[in-house]
mmCIF file of C-alpha atoms and ligand atoms in Angstrom:
data_model
loop_
_atom_site.group_PDB
_atom_site.id
_atom_site.type_symbol
_atom_site.label_atom_id
_atom_site.label_comp_id
_atom_site.label_asym_id
_atom_site.label_seq_id
_atom_site.Cartn_x
_atom_site.Cartn_y
_atom_site.Cartn_z
ATOM 1 C CA MET A 1 -0.222 -0.062 -0.044
ATOM 2 C CA ALA A 2 1.287 3.314 -0.695
ATOM 3 C CA PRO A 3 2.220 5.596 1.992
ATOM 4 C CA GLN A 4 -0.556 7.856 2.960
ATOM 5 C CA ARG A 5 0.541 11.310 3.407
ATOM 6 C CA PRO A 6 -0.099 13.954 4.278
ATOM 7 C CA ILE A 7 -2.683 12.663 7.133
ATOM 8 C CA ILE A 8 -3.927 14.339 10.211
ATOM 9 C CA LEU A 9 -5.898 12.450 12.994
ATOM 10 C CA SER A 10 -7.316 14.296 16.150
ATOM 11 C CA THR A 11 -9.379 13.336 19.008
ATOM 12 C CA TRP A 12 -13.003 14.024 19.678
ATOM 13 C CA SER A 13 -15.429 16.065 17.245
ATOM 14 C CA PHE A 14 -13.582 19.292 18.043
ATOM 15 C CA GLY A 15 -10.700 17.602 16.187
ATOM 16 C CA ARG A 16 -12.401 18.799 13.049
ATOM 17 C CA VAL A 17 -11.488 22.502 14.106
ATOM 18 C CA ALA A 18 -7.977 21.248 14.715
ATOM 19 C CA ASN A 19 -7.737 19.790 11.449
ATOM 20 C CA ALA A 20 -8.957 22.301 9.641
ATOM 21 C CA ALA A 21 -6.535 24.763 11.027
ATOM 22 C CA ALA A 22 -3.557 22.647 10.541
ATOM 23 C CA TRP A 23 -4.377 21.271 6.951
ATOM 24 C CA PRO A 24 -3.237 24.170 4.915
ATOM 25 C CA ILE A 25 0.177 23.537 6.642
ATOM 26 C CA LEU A 26 0.371 19.946 5.575
ATOM 27 C CA ALA A 27 -1.249 20.320 2.270
ATOM 28 C CA GLY A 28 1.178 23.116 1.450
ATOM 29 C CA GLY A 29 4.551 21.059 2.286
ATOM 30 C CA GLY A 30 4.837 22.238 5.916
ATOM 31 C CA SER A 31 5.946 20.093 8.799
ATOM 32 C CA ALA A 32 3.891 17.574 10.660
ATOM 33 C CA LEU A 33 5.397 19.357 13.832
ATOM 34 C CA ASP A 34 3.997 22.714 12.898
ATOM 35 C CA ALA A 35 0.678 21.004 11.876
ATOM 36 C CA VAL A 36 -0.033 19.361 15.296
ATOM 37 C CA GLU A 37 1.202 22.469 17.307
ATOM 38 C CA ARG A 38 -1.216 24.643 15.066
ATOM 39 C CA ALA A 39 -4.072 21.981 15.730
ATOM 40 C CA CYS A 40 -3.837 22.200 19.324
ATOM 41 C CA ILE A 41 -3.658 25.897 19.149
ATOM 42 C CA ALA A 42 -6.918 26.100 17.398
ATOM 43 C CA VAL A 43 -8.918 24.283 20.179
ATOM 44 C CA GLU A 44 -6.646 26.001 22.934
ATOM 45 C CA ASP A 45 -8.072 29.156 21.685
ATOM 46 C CA ASP A 46 -11.581 28.460 21.707
ATOM 47 C CA PRO A 47 -12.799 29.598 25.364
ATOM 48 C CA THR A 48 -15.963 27.778 25.004
ATOM 49 C CA ILE A 49 -14.198 24.360 25.089
ATOM 50 C CA ASP A 50 -14.144 23.607 28.793
ATOM 51 C CA SER A 51 -11.469 20.794 28.609
ATOM 52 C CA VAL A 52 -8.478 22.392 26.730
ATOM 53 C CA GLY A 53 -6.820 25.779 27.028
ATOM 54 C CA ARG A 54 -8.537 29.052 28.266
ATOM 55 C CA GLY A 55 -12.194 28.260 29.214
ATOM 56 C CA GLY A 56 -11.094 24.834 30.628
ATOM 57 C CA LEU A 57 -12.769 23.773 33.959
ATOM 58 C CA PRO A 58 -10.813 24.539 36.912
ATOM 59 C CA ASP A 59 -9.407 22.398 39.815
ATOM 60 C CA ALA A 60 -11.237 22.047 43.129
ATOM 61 C CA SER A 61 -9.716 25.170 44.304
ATOM 62 C CA GLY A 62 -11.023 27.180 41.399
ATOM 63 C CA ARG A 63 -7.697 27.403 39.423
ATOM 64 C CA VAL A 64 -7.141 26.338 36.026
ATOM 65 C CA SER A 65 -4.046 24.429 35.218
ATOM 66 C CA LEU A 66 -2.929 23.289 31.832
ATOM 67 C CA ASP A 67 -0.891 20.077 30.634
ATOM 68 C CA GLY A 68 0.605 19.145 27.073
ATOM 69 C CA CYS A 69 3.285 17.693 25.267
ATOM 70 C CA VAL A 70 4.829 17.136 21.745
ATOM 71 C CA MET A 71 6.799 14.357 20.343
ATOM 72 C CA LEU A 72 8.668 13.454 17.045
ATOM 73 C CA SER A 73 10.847 10.774 18.329
ATOM 74 C CA PRO A 74 12.202 9.479 21.831
ATOM 75 C CA ARG A 75 14.989 12.004 21.137
ATOM 76 C CA ARG A 76 12.775 14.813 20.438
ATOM 77 C CA CYS A 77 9.790 15.450 22.766
ATOM 78 C CA ALA A 78 8.848 17.235 25.737
ATOM 79 C CA GLY A 79 5.848 18.455 28.045
ATOM 80 C CA VAL A 80 4.750 20.941 30.356
ATOM 81 C CA CYS A 81 2.169 20.488 33.311
ATOM 82 C CA PHE A 82 0.500 22.433 35.955
ATOM 83 C CA VAL A 83 0.625 25.539 33.713
ATOM 84 C CA ARG A 84 -1.236 28.350 35.296
ATOM 85 C CA ARG A 85 -0.663 31.175 33.067
ATOM 86 C CA PHE A 86 -0.162 30.557 29.829
ATOM 87 C CA ASN A 87 -2.534 29.285 27.171
ATOM 88 C CA HIS A 88 -0.618 27.021 24.768
ATOM 89 C CA PRO A 89 1.231 24.258 26.579
ATOM 90 C CA VAL A 90 1.981 22.424 23.383
ATOM 91 C CA SER A 91 3.953 25.657 22.142
ATOM 92 C CA SER A 92 5.720 25.701 25.556
ATOM 93 C CA ALA A 93 6.738 22.099 25.309
ATOM 94 C CA ARG A 94 7.944 22.561 21.725
ATOM 95 C CA ARG A 95 10.276 25.179 23.180
ATOM 96 C CA VAL A 96 11.422 22.858 25.916
ATOM 97 C CA MET A 97 12.099 20.300 23.329
ATOM 98 C CA GLU A 98 13.861 22.614 21.198
ATOM 99 C CA GLN A 99 15.636 24.894 23.661
ATOM 100 C CA THR A 100 16.564 22.665 26.465
ATOM 101 C CA HIS A 101 17.831 19.210 27.520
ATOM 102 C CA HIS A 102 14.832 18.501 29.553
ATOM 103 C CA VAL A 103 11.666 16.429 28.886
ATOM 104 C CA LEU A 104 9.297 17.931 31.428
ATOM 105 C CA LEU A 105 8.781 21.203 33.180
ATOM 106 C CA ALA A 106 6.101 21.796 35.873
ATOM 107 C CA GLY A 107 4.249 24.414 37.614
ATOM 108 C CA GLU A 108 5.907 27.917 38.602
ATOM 109 C CA GLY A 109 9.055 26.767 36.463
ATOM 110 C CA ALA A 110 6.971 25.946 33.313
ATOM 111 C CA ASP A 111 5.133 29.214 33.499
ATOM 112 C CA ALA A 112 8.686 31.151 34.172
ATOM 113 C CA PHE A 113 10.044 29.322 31.060
ATOM 114 C CA ALA A 114 7.076 30.295 28.930
ATOM 115 C CA ALA A 115 7.354 33.998 30.134
ATOM 116 C CA ALA A 116 11.250 33.702 29.263
ATOM 117 C CA GLN A 117 10.468 32.315 25.743
ATOM 118 C CA GLY A 118 8.148 35.607 25.240
ATOM 119 C CA PHE A 119 4.708 33.937 25.523
ATOM 120 C CA THR A 120 2.023 36.217 26.368
ATOM 121 C CA PRO A 121 0.428 35.370 29.961
ATOM 122 C CA GLU A 122 -3.230 35.058 30.063
ATOM 123 C CA ASP A 123 -5.970 34.360 32.905
ATOM 124 C CA LEU A 124 -7.209 31.145 31.931
ATOM 125 C CA LEU A 125 -10.221 31.207 33.923
ATOM 126 C CA THR A 126 -13.430 32.325 32.071
ATOM 127 C CA ASP A 127 -16.552 33.705 33.508
ATOM 128 C CA GLU A 128 -18.377 30.861 32.329
ATOM 129 C CA ALA A 129 -15.709 28.319 33.691
ATOM 130 C CA HIS A 130 -15.803 29.829 37.128
ATOM 131 C CA GLU A 131 -19.610 29.798 37.330
ATOM 132 C CA VAL A 132 -19.672 26.104 36.549
ATOM 133 C CA TRP A 133 -17.082 25.554 39.205
ATOM 134 C CA ARG A 134 -19.017 27.727 41.878
ATOM 135 C CA LYS A 135 -22.149 25.587 40.943
ATOM 136 C CA TRP A 136 -20.057 22.343 41.457
ATOM 137 C CA ARG A 137 -18.720 23.854 44.808
ATOM 138 C CA ASP A 138 -22.063 24.678 46.274
ATOM 139 C CA ASP A 139 -23.726 21.507 45.047
ATOM 140 C CA PRO A 140 -24.912 19.754 48.294
ATOM 141 C CA ALA A 141 -24.816 16.730 46.871
ATOM 142 C CA LEU A 142 -21.145 16.702 46.793
ATOM 143 C CA LEU A 143 -21.205 16.459 50.656
ATOM 144 C CA LYS A 144 -22.987 13.088 50.445
ATOM 145 C CA GLY A 145 -19.880 11.181 49.118
ATOM 146 C CA GLU A 146 -16.485 11.694 50.324
ATOM 147 C CA ARG A 147 -15.102 10.378 47.207
ATOM 148 C CA TYR A 148 -16.577 13.324 45.288
ATOM 149 C CA ARG A 149 -15.327 15.840 47.568
ATOM 150 C CA GLY A 150 -12.603 17.669 45.635
ATOM 151 C CA TRP A 151 -12.570 15.209 42.993
ATOM 152 C CA LEU A 152 -14.867 14.458 40.196
ATOM 153 C CA PRO A 153 -14.110 12.038 37.294
ATOM 154 C CA PRO A 154 -14.122 13.016 33.563
ATOM 155 C CA ARG A 155 -17.054 12.382 31.550
ATOM 156 C CA ASN A 156 -17.952 12.483 27.926
ATOM 157 C CA VAL A 157 -20.977 13.886 26.717
ATOM 158 C CA GLU A 158 -22.025 11.050 24.677
ATOM 159 C CA GLU A 159 -22.044 9.065 28.134
ATOM 160 C CA LEU A 160 -23.996 11.578 29.785
ATOM 161 C CA ARG A 161 -26.589 11.513 27.319
ATOM 162 C CA GLY A 162 -26.329 7.745 27.263
ATOM 163 C CA ILE A 163 -29.434 6.869 25.161
ATOM 164 C CA GLY A 164 -30.739 6.945 21.470
ATOM 165 C CA ASP A 165 -29.056 5.549 18.541
ATOM 166 C CA GLU A 166 -26.105 6.648 16.561
ATOM 167 C CA ALA A 167 -28.035 9.405 14.478
ATOM 168 C CA GLN A 168 -29.414 10.718 17.701
ATOM 169 C CA ARG A 169 -26.115 10.978 19.366
ATOM 170 C CA ILE A 170 -24.794 12.855 16.437
ATOM 171 C CA ALA A 171 -27.745 15.345 16.189
ATOM 172 C CA ALA A 172 -27.222 15.816 20.094
ATOM 173 C CA ASP A 173 -23.695 16.452 19.531
ATOM 174 C CA GLU A 174 -24.298 18.964 16.861
ATOM 175 C CA ALA A 175 -26.924 20.758 19.333
ATOM 176 C CA LEU A 176 -24.215 20.922 21.949
ATOM 177 C CA PRO A 177 -21.978 23.597 20.195
ATOM 178 C CA HIS A 178 -19.177 23.478 22.439
ATOM 179 C CA ASN A 179 -18.951 19.574 23.299
ATOM 180 C CA ARG A 180 -18.985 20.236 26.704
ATOM 181 C CA THR A 181 -17.138 18.022 28.913
ATOM 182 C CA HIS A 182 -14.979 16.463 26.473
ATOM 183 C CA ASP A 183 -11.259 15.801 26.763
ATOM 184 C CA THR A 184 -7.859 16.157 25.610
ATOM 185 C CA ILE A 185 -7.419 17.361 22.040
ATOM 186 C CA GLY A 186 -4.639 14.706 20.840
ATOM 187 C CA VAL A 187 -3.168 14.909 17.171
ATOM 188 C CA LEU A 188 -0.975 12.905 14.916
ATOM 189 C CA ALA A 189 0.147 13.869 11.501
ATOM 190 C CA ILE A 190 2.478 12.756 8.887
ATOM 191 C CA ASP A 191 3.672 15.359 6.685
ATOM 192 C CA LEU A 192 4.677 15.017 2.823
ATOM 193 C CA ASN A 193 8.226 14.257 3.594
ATOM 194 C CA GLY A 194 7.057 11.290 5.789
ATOM 195 C CA THR A 195 7.869 12.870 9.203
ATOM 196 C CA MET A 196 5.506 11.795 12.052
ATOM 197 C CA ALA A 197 4.609 13.997 14.904
ATOM 198 C CA GLY A 198 1.975 14.133 17.626
ATOM 199 C CA ALA A 199 0.795 16.733 20.218
ATOM 200 C CA CYS A 200 -1.864 16.730 23.217
ATOM 201 C CA SER A 201 -3.353 19.499 25.275
ATOM 202 C CA THR A 202 -5.799 19.475 28.096
ATOM 203 C CA SER A 203 -7.130 21.506 31.150
ATOM 204 C CA GLY A 204 -7.168 17.958 32.696
ATOM 205 C CA MET A 205 -9.867 16.584 35.041
ATOM 206 C CA ALA A 206 -12.417 18.982 35.852
ATOM 207 C CA PHE A 207 -12.539 19.959 39.556
ATOM 208 C CA LYS A 208 -9.379 17.854 40.238
ATOM 209 C CA VAL A 209 -7.322 17.899 43.369
ATOM 210 C CA PRO A 210 -5.056 20.855 42.944
ATOM 211 C CA GLY A 211 -1.654 19.677 41.848
ATOM 212 C CA ARG A 212 -3.071 16.679 40.107
ATOM 213 C CA VAL A 213 -1.328 16.118 36.555
ATOM 214 C CA GLY A 214 -2.775 13.302 33.934
ATOM 215 C CA ASP A 215 -1.364 11.574 31.209
ATOM 216 C CA SER A 216 -1.408 14.271 28.587
ATOM 217 C CA PRO A 217 2.207 16.165 29.451
ATOM 218 C CA ILE A 218 3.575 12.545 30.280
ATOM 219 C CA ILE A 219 5.639 11.192 27.247
ATOM 220 C CA GLY A 220 4.390 7.585 26.887
ATOM 221 C CA CYS A 221 1.133 7.837 28.649
ATOM 222 C CA GLY A 222 -0.933 10.517 26.651
ATOM 223 C CA LEU A 223 1.433 10.498 23.478
ATOM 224 C CA TYR A 224 4.444 8.304 22.054
ATOM 225 C CA VAL A 225 5.715 8.801 18.744
ATOM 226 C CA ASP A 226 8.628 6.476 17.398
ATOM 227 C CA PRO A 227 9.352 6.976 13.767
ATOM 228 C CA GLN A 228 10.645 3.264 13.700
ATOM 229 C CA ALA A 229 7.729 1.881 14.740
ATOM 230 C CA GLY A 230 4.361 4.245 14.953
ATOM 231 C CA ALA A 231 2.610 6.707 17.040
ATOM 232 C CA ALA A 232 -0.339 6.768 19.636
ATOM 233 C CA VAL A 233 -2.168 9.533 21.331
ATOM 234 C CA ALA A 234 -5.018 9.174 23.793
ATOM 235 C CA THR A 235 -7.836 10.870 25.675
ATOM 236 C CA GLY A 236 -9.848 10.062 28.724
ATOM 237 C CA THR A 237 -9.119 9.235 32.250
ATOM 238 C CA GLY A 238 -5.689 10.140 32.342
ATOM 239 C CA GLU A 239 -4.975 7.656 35.491
ATOM 240 C CA LEU A 240 -5.791 4.790 33.566
ATOM 241 C CA LEU A 241 -3.248 5.563 30.646
ATOM 242 C CA MET A 242 -0.550 6.489 33.570
ATOM 243 C CA ARG A 243 -1.021 3.085 35.236
ATOM 244 C CA THR A 244 -0.407 1.214 32.050
ATOM 245 C CA CYS A 245 1.799 3.762 29.943
ATOM 246 C CA GLY A 246 -0.738 3.291 27.407
ATOM 247 C CA CYS A 247 0.681 5.096 24.175
ATOM 248 C CA PHE A 248 4.242 3.573 24.730
ATOM 249 C CA PHE A 249 2.506 0.228 25.033
ATOM 250 C CA ALA A 250 0.756 0.681 21.753
ATOM 251 C CA VAL A 251 3.754 1.833 19.773
ATOM 252 C CA GLU A 252 5.953 -1.114 21.267
ATOM 253 C CA LEU A 253 3.112 -3.384 20.080
ATOM 254 C CA MET A 254 3.212 -1.814 16.666
ATOM 255 C CA ARG A 255 7.006 -2.392 16.507
ATOM 256 C CA GLN A 256 6.656 -6.009 17.486
ATOM 257 C CA GLY A 257 4.394 -6.384 14.458
ATOM 258 C CA ALA A 258 1.052 -5.520 15.439
ATOM 259 C CA CYS A 259 -1.305 -3.710 13.090
ATOM 260 C CA PRO A 260 -2.588 -0.378 14.326
ATOM 261 C CA ALA A 261 -6.274 -1.790 15.158
ATOM 262 C CA ASP A 262 -4.694 -4.564 17.350
ATOM 263 C CA ALA A 263 -2.267 -2.169 19.060
ATOM 264 C CA ALA A 264 -5.161 -0.132 20.055
ATOM 265 C CA ARG A 265 -7.535 -2.967 21.238
ATOM 266 C CA ALA A 266 -4.596 -4.386 23.356
ATOM 267 C CA VAL A 267 -4.037 -1.117 25.253
ATOM 268 C CA ILE A 268 -7.797 -0.964 26.002
ATOM 269 C CA ALA A 269 -7.750 -4.408 26.997
ATOM 270 C CA ARG A 270 -4.773 -3.897 29.334
ATOM 271 C CA ILE A 271 -6.315 -0.951 30.980
ATOM 272 C CA VAL A 272 -9.522 -3.140 31.746
ATOM 273 C CA GLU A 273 -7.652 -5.923 32.992
ATOM 274 C CA ALA A 274 -4.961 -4.015 35.127
ATOM 275 C CA CYS A 275 -7.472 -1.240 36.681
ATOM 276 C CA ASP A 276 -10.552 -0.940 38.478
ATOM 277 C CA ILE A 277 -12.978 0.486 35.950
ATOM 278 C CA VAL A 278 -15.660 2.666 37.179
ATOM 279 C CA ASP A 279 -18.657 4.041 35.284
ATOM 280 C CA ASP A 280 -17.335 7.275 34.363
ATOM 281 C CA HIS A 281 -14.118 6.166 33.063
ATOM 282 C CA GLN A 282 -13.393 6.563 29.402
ATOM 283 C CA VAL A 283 -10.356 6.163 27.200
ATOM 284 C CA GLY A 284 -10.055 6.900 23.435
ATOM 285 C CA LEU A 285 -6.747 5.906 21.658
ATOM 286 C CA ILE A 286 -5.595 6.516 17.977
ATOM 287 C CA THR A 287 -2.919 4.408 16.657
ATOM 288 C CA LEU A 288 -0.784 5.323 13.465
ATOM 289 C CA LYS A 289 1.814 3.524 11.479
ATOM 290 C CA PRO A 290 4.600 5.407 9.504
ATOM 291 C CA ASP A 291 2.826 4.255 6.216
ATOM 292 C CA GLY A 292 -0.242 6.207 7.185
ATOM 293 C CA THR A 293 -2.466 3.242 8.418
ATOM 294 C CA TRP A 294 -4.213 3.895 11.267
ATOM 295 C CA ALA A 295 -6.879 2.709 13.898
ATOM 296 C CA SER A 296 -8.661 3.718 17.016
ATOM 297 C CA ALA A 297 -10.316 2.078 19.855
ATOM 298 C CA ALA A 298 -12.058 3.198 23.102
ATOM 299 C CA LEU A 299 -13.262 1.849 26.277
ATOM 300 C CA ARG A 300 -16.782 3.072 26.035
ATOM 301 C CA SER A 301 -18.984 4.434 23.118
ATOM 302 C CA GLY A 302 -18.840 8.029 22.602
ATOM 303 C CA PHE A 303 -15.249 8.551 21.393
ATOM 304 C CA ARG A 304 -14.673 10.084 17.737
ATOM 305 C CA VAL A 305 -11.855 10.538 15.430
ATOM 306 C CA ALA A 306 -11.517 13.242 13.053
ATOM 307 C CA SER A 307 -9.209 12.533 10.341
ATOM 308 C CA ARG A 308 -7.979 14.285 7.231
ATOM 309 C CA ALA A 309 -6.097 13.051 4.231
ATOM 310 C CA THR A 310 -5.823 14.344 0.690
ATOM 311 C CA ASP A 311 -8.887 12.317 -0.558
ATOM 312 C CA ARG A 312 -11.076 12.265 2.388
ATOM 313 C CA GLU A 313 -12.135 14.007 5.644
ATOM 314 C CA GLU A 314 -14.209 12.092 8.341
ATOM 315 C CA LEU A 315 -15.336 11.995 11.635
ATOM 316 C CA ALA A 316 -15.750 8.617 12.867
ATOM 317 C CA PRO A 317 -16.528 6.445 15.989
ATOM 318 C CA ALA A 318 -13.559 4.376 17.503
ATOM 319 C CA GLY A 319 -13.106 1.155 15.315
ATOM 320 C CA HIS A 320 -13.335 -0.804 18.666
ATOM 321 C CA VAL A 321 -15.520 -0.279 21.755
ATOM 322 C CA MET A 322 -14.419 -2.352 24.648
ATOM 323 C CA LEU A 323 -17.521 -1.939 26.923
ATOM 324 C CA GLY A 324 -20.898 -1.762 25.462
ATOM 325 C CA GLY A 325 -20.647 -2.920 22.011
ATOM 326 C CA ASP A 326 -19.036 -1.629 18.755
ATOM 327 C CA GLU A 327 -20.285 1.352 17.032
ATOM 328 C CA ALA A 328 -21.106 1.653 13.341
ATOM 329 C CA SER A 329 -17.848 2.539 11.729
ATOM 330 C CA GLU A 330 -19.042 4.209 8.473
ATOM 331 C CA PRO A 331 -17.812 7.717 7.793
ATOM 332 C CA LEU A 332 -19.990 10.455 9.336
ATOM 333 C CA LEU A 333 -18.931 13.278 7.000
HETATM 334 N N1 LIG B 401 -6.661 12.917 29.513
HETATM 335 C C1 LIG B 401 -6.419 13.990 30.248
HETATM 336 C C2 LIG B 401 -6.429 13.925 31.634
HETATM 337 O O1 LIG B 401 -6.842 13.142 32.341
HETATM 338 O O2 LIG B 401 -5.708 14.833 32.498
#
């Protein structure tokens, strides 16, 4: 099969926005690295998306913190986490990768680094996100269960709706313009030269314990790229991906000969085997080989992959859903 390039794959339905922003770069012969950064910026810049960038829901103390990373290869990768003052963690991570010998900067150090790199600080908490947090804080139901005091698991909007056939779910998705409670924007791309890159960006779990960092800035958990073997990017409950090094595991399986679909399925199966799964857990994973073949899998229904290649653009459900049965896999656009 002829290599499929350029190609870009992004998580969730807001991935269409990401792909649209990045496609001109790829189509014009630009780099996969520029494309994945641009894709994430497009979602980070939308304050109505409450799980990425400015507008993301805050932690239990009412403050927003952002995580993200970028990767070309084990030699060229970096992340930033617990960023409080800068809206573009992927851009900061790229500078860490390009300007330092480090792989991860955290908290005040990451903010200071972004400032030193000339990025403009921003107030990441919007009035809307503050109001959602205030309602959460004042919800008397939170007092009923210790587990939920100061900590709420992530949800995806399709799970919250929980009913209806695929057409109804898509219609409802369109009716919710901002795809509330979606999760990480994760992007994989291959450019015309065959270079592969990945990036992901998130505000993390809503109302998390302050200081909590998820999978998205951790190389191997929310993202892994090895030009010799393949790439994987993930979204959903970060703790599950961190317990299993989910994206690294997927790429290692492809290195050993697994096809992208088998690698993605195996990661979800490992998560189910190794972790205590609760109703609110979700994980979505995209796997990509250097030849442009790709696949996706999810723990539950609702995950979407936005893909764009020279001859097609699609928004499709996960190729394999572990719990609750497979969804229709035909193109949606
Ligand atoms: N997947 C994003 C997070 O758990 O923070």
